[in-house]
Amino acid sequence: MATIKNISGQALDVLAGCPLFKTLSRDEISEYLANSSSKLYSFEKGELIFDMDDAPDNLLILIKGSVDIGKIFLDGRRSIVTHFDEPGEIFGEVLLFLNKDSYNHFGEAVGRSEVLMIPKKYILSDIGIGIRIHQILSSNMINILAQKAFYLNGRVRLLLGSTLRSKIAYLIVNETKCDPNTPLVIGREKLSELLGAARPSVSRELMKMHDEGLINVDGRKIYGVDFNSLADLI
């Protein structure tokens, strides 16, 4: 069960590097969190941070651990839309500003995780936080939403790939930045959910690409080898 924790110095260190609080001091961040009634929640592995029918009432910031965002279809099939594992990453912000009644997705803790929740009204107005801080947060949020739009365009390209092979190629090229020494580290099940394909199909395609010298599969690590050929597949 989720538990509420006090904001620690470690959490403040994470938030100081969060794009939402760019240019704010630790003292200003701490004061803002107190005035906005923000809360830090701790989740165990497999626990839902939010369910598909929940209303998006808070801005969510990952402090520790990792989170999957996904969808469950009527036939029980799960599809992972995206994964967050970097401290300070923000999620749930798009639906927050679209004023939707529900997430229509779930957020699940992959391991023991901590998530800061900031009430929506303290993002959208200067109530109790002052005009200066509100202006800074508003400017930072615009930049965050622009970056998210750019990221989502990439996700659309991935999901609209004509073949499973092209989707795998796109993921490897973009995640490794064409660096042969930087692996894509992901389990088969998570990779299958991300690509929206059956796990056996993904495993077979990975082995074919490995045998053809396009990639090097080493357990959970996938290295790009022939990046020119991988780029041609996209």
Short mmCIF file of N, CA, C and O in Angstrom, two decimals, residues 14 50 52 63 151 178:
data_model
loop_
_atom_site.label_atom_id
_atom_site.label_comp_id
_atom_site.label_asym_id
_atom_site.label_seq_id
_atom_site.Cartn_x
_atom_site.Cartn_y
_atom_site.Cartn_z
N VAL A 14 16.99 15.81 -5.77
CA VAL A 14 16.41 15.36 -7.04
C VAL A 14 15.60 16.48 -7.67
O VAL A 14 15.72 16.77 -8.87
N PHE A 50 -1.55 5.22 -10.34
CA PHE A 50 -2.90 5.63 -10.73
C PHE A 50 -3.47 4.57 -11.66
O PHE A 50 -2.73 3.87 -12.35
N MET A 52 -6.59 3.38 -14.64
CA MET A 52 -7.09 3.94 -15.90
C MET A 52 -8.28 4.87 -15.70
O MET A 52 -8.47 5.82 -16.44
N ILE A 63 10.81 10.47 -7.89
CA ILE A 63 11.93 10.78 -7.00
C ILE A 63 12.90 9.61 -6.93
O ILE A 63 14.12 9.78 -6.94
N TYR A 151 8.97 14.20 -27.97
CA TYR A 151 9.14 12.79 -27.62
C TYR A 151 7.99 11.95 -28.16
O TYR A 151 8.21 10.86 -28.71
N CYS A 178 23.23 5.78 -31.78
CA CYS A 178 24.18 5.20 -32.74
C CYS A 178 25.57 4.96 -32.13
O CYS A 178 26.58 4.99 -32.84
#
